[in-house]
Every structure is written in C-alpha cells, then in structure tokens.
Short mmCIF file of C-alpha atoms in Angstrom, two decimals:
data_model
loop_
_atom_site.label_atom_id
_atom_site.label_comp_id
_atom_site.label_asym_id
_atom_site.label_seq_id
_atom_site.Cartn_x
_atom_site.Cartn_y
_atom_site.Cartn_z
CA UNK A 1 -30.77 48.16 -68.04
CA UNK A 2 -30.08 51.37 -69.87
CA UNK A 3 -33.88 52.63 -69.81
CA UNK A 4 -33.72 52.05 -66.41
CA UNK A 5 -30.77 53.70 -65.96
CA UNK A 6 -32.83 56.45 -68.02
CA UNK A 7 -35.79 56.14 -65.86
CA UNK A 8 -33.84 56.85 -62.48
CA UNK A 9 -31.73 60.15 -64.75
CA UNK A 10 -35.50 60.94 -65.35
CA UNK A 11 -36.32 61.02 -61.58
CA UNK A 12 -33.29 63.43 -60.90
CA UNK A 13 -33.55 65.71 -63.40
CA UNK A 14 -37.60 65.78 -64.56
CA UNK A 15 -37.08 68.15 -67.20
CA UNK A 16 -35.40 65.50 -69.14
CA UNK A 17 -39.20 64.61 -70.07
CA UNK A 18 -38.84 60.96 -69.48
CA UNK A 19 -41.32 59.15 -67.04
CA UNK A 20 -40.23 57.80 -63.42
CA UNK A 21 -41.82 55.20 -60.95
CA UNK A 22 -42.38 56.51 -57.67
CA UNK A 23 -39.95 53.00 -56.76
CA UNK A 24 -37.53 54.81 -59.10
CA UNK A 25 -38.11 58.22 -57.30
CA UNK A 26 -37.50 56.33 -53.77
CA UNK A 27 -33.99 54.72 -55.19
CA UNK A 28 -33.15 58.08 -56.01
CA UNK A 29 -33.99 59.40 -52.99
CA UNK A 30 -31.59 56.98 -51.37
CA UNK A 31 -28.61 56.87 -53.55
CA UNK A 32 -28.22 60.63 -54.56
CA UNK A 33 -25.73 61.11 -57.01
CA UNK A 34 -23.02 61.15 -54.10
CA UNK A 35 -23.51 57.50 -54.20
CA UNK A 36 -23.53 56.43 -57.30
CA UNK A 37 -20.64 54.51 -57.40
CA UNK A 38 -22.47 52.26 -54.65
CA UNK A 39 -25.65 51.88 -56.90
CA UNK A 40 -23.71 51.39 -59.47
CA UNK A 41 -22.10 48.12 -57.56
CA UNK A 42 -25.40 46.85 -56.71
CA UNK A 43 -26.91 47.02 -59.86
CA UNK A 44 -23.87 44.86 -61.32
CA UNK A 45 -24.55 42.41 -58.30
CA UNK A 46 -28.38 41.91 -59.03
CA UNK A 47 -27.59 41.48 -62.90
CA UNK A 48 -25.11 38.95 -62.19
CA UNK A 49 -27.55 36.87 -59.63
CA UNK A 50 -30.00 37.35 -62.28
CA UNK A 51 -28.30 36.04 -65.08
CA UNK A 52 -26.97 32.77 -63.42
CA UNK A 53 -28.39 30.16 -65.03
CA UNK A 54 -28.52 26.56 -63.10
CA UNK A 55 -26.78 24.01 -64.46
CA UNK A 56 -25.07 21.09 -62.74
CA UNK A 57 -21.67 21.83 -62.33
CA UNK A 58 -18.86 20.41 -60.81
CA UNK A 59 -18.33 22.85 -57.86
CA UNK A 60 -14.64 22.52 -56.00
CA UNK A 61 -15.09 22.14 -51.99
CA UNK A 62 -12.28 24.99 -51.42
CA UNK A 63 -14.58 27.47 -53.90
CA UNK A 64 -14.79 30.72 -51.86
CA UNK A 65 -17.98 32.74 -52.02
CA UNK A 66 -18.96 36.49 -50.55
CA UNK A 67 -21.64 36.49 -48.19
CA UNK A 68 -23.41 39.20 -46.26
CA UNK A 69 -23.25 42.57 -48.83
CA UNK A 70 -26.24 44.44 -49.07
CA UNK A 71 -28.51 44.24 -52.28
CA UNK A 72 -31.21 45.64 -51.31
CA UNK A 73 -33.29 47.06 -48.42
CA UNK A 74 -36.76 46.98 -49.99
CA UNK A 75 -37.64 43.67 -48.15
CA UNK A 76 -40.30 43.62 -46.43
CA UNK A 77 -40.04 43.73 -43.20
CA UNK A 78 -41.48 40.10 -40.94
CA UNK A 79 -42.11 39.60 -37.14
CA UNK A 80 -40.51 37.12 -35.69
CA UNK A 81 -42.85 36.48 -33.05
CA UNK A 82 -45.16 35.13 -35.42
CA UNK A 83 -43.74 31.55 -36.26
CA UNK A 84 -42.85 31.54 -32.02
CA UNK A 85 -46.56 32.20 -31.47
CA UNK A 86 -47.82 29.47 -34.14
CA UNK A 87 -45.36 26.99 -32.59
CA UNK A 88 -46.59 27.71 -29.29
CA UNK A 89 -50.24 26.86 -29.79
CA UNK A 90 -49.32 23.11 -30.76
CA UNK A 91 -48.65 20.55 -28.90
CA UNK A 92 -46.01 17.95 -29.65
CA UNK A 93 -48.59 15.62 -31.62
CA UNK A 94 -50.26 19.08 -33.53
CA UNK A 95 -46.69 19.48 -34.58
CA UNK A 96 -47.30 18.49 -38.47
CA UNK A 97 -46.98 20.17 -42.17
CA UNK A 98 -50.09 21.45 -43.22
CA UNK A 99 -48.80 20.13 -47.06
CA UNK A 100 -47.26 17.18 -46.01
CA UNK A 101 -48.41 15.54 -43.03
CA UNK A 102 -44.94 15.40 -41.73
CA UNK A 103 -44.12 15.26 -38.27
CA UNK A 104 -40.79 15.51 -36.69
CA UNK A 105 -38.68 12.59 -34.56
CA UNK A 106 -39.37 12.65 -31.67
CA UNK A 107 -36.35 14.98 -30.34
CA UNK A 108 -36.14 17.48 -27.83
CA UNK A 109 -38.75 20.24 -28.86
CA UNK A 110 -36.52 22.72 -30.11
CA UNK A 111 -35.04 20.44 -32.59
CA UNK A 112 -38.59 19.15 -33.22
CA UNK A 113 -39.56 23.41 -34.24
CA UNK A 114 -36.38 23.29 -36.48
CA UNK A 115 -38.10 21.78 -38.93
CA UNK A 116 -41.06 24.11 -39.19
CA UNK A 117 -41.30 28.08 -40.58
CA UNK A 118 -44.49 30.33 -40.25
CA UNK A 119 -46.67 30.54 -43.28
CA UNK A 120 -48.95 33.44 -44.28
CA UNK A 121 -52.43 32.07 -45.83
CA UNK A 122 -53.18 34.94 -46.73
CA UNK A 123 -50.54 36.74 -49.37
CA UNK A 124 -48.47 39.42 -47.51
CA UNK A 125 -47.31 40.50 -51.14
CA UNK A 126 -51.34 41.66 -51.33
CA UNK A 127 -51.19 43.69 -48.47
CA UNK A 128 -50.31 47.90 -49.51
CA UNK A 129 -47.88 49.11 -46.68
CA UNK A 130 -47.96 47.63 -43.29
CA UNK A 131 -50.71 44.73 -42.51
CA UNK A 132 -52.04 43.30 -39.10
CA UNK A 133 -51.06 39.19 -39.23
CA UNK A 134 -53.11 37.24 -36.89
CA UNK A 135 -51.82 33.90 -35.79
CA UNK A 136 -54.67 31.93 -37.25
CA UNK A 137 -53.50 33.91 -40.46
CA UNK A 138 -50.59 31.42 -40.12
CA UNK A 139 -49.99 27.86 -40.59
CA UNK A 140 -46.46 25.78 -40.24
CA UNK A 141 -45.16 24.21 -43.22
CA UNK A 142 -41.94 21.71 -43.73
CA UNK A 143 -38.86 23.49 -44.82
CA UNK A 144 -39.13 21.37 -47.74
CA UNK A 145 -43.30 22.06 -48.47
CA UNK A 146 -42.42 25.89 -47.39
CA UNK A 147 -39.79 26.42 -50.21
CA UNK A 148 -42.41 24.23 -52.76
CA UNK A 149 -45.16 26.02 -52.29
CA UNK A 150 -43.08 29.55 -52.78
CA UNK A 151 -41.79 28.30 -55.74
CA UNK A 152 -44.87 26.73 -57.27
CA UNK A 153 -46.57 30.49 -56.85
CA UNK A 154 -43.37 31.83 -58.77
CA UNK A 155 -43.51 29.66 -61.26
CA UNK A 156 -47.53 29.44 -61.73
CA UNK A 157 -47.76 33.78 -61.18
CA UNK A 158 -50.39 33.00 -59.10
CA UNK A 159 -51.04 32.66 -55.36
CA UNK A 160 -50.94 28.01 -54.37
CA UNK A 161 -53.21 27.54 -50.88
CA UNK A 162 -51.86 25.17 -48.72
CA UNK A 163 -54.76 23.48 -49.23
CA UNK A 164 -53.88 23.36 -53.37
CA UNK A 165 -50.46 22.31 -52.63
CA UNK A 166 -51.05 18.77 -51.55
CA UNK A 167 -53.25 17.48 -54.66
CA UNK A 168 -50.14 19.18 -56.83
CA UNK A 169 -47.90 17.18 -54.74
CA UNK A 170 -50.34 14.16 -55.35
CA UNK A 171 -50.30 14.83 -59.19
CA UNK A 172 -46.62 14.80 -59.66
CA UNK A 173 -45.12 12.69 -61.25
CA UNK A 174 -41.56 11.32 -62.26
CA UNK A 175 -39.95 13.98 -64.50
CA UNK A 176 -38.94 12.30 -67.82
#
C-alpha cells in the first residue's frame, strides 16, 4: 500500500522521480489533493474487503451492514438492453442455460427471465475502451452457471467458454 501511495505522490509531483501508471495519473486526476481525505476512506474500504477471509461463521440475524457507498467508478460500463434483447429472441421452450440445460417452471414469463443474466462469449475485459456487443455475442446462463463460470475464469486466470464449462461441471467431483 505505501508504494502505491508513492506511485500516486509520484503522479502529483513528477519531479519526485518515481514512476506512475497512467490508472494512477487518472485517480489523481479525480481525487486532487482537496480530496484526499475521501481517497483516503476508500482505500481503507477496498483493503478491508480485500483482506476478509471466508470462513464459516456464526453470523447474528440483527448484524447491521452498510450498503450503497461508492468504491469505485472504474466499472465498466454494461447495456442493459442486451440481456432484454437475448431474452426476447427465445421462446418459452429456447428458454435454457447454455451450461446447464436448465429450464425454468413453468411461471409467468417474467418470473421464468428471473432466472437468466446475459453472457458475453466473447471477453469484454479484452476489449480496449468501448466495444460493439452483438446479441449473438451473447448467450443466457443460470444465475447459478453465470456466477461458476466467472469464478472458474478467476480462479483458472484464464478465459472458461460456455462450451468448457459443462465438461468441468461433468468432472467435478465431491470435495474431500
């Protein structure tokens, strides 16, 4: 935390002599030192997220927790009218997870969508600055696959096809 801390002095003050990332020039550029204090409070709130650790813990139901502060802005940003397009091209029975196979109760259709989020096939983390998605860029995953596959491209460092993801699921077995 401190070199960083150096790194972002660095992008203020360049005769210090120490490099900067132009990501470290940009957080500069949008906390000048008249608000500090605010980066300051951030950076506090991503090391604590960071250094959670999970563990199964007894949590109370009356626990209170702090919802809705800003950590960061660098998201990128997503069009919603994606997913609403994908869902609109199937029909109830087309209505599956690509991963899965899973198809929804029959419900109302709305409830039946619930279950389903947009999918990019191709990595939007690839893409440098803003990208054209196509719909058949898209499929619709499970919440359940949707979350798996995410987190089995974090934890491999490498990009899972939908297409992968359902021979890993195959493979798996009981955890010992």
């Amino acid at each position: 935390m401190a070199l960083k801390l150096q790194n972002l002095q660095s992008a203020i003050d360049p005769a210090r002599g120490l490099s900067s990332s132009k990501r470290d020039r940009e957080v500069v550029a949008e906390f000048p030192l008249s608000r500090k204090g605010e980066l300051a409070d951030i950076a506090v709130a991503i090391i604590r997220e960071l250094s959670i650790e999970p563990q199964h813990i007894e949590v109370p139901e009356d626990e209170i927790f702090i919802e809705g502060h800003v950590i960061t802005a660098s998201h990128r940003s997503r069009d919603r009218r994606l997913r609403r397009r994908l869902l609109d091209r199937c029909s109830d029975e087309s209505l599956v997870c690509e991963v899965c196979d899973f198809s929804p109760p029959l419900l109302t259709r709305a409830l039946r969508e619930s279950f389903f989020e947009a999918h990019h096939i191709v990595p939007l983390a690839d893409a440098a600055g803003q990208t054209s998605t196509r719909v058949a860029d898209m499929v619709l995953l499970c919440a359940g696959c949707h979350r798996f596959v995410h987190k089995l491209i974090s934890s491999r460092k490498r990009w899972i096809s939908t297409r992968d993801a359902p021979s890993v699921l195959a493979t798996a077995g009981p955890r010992n």
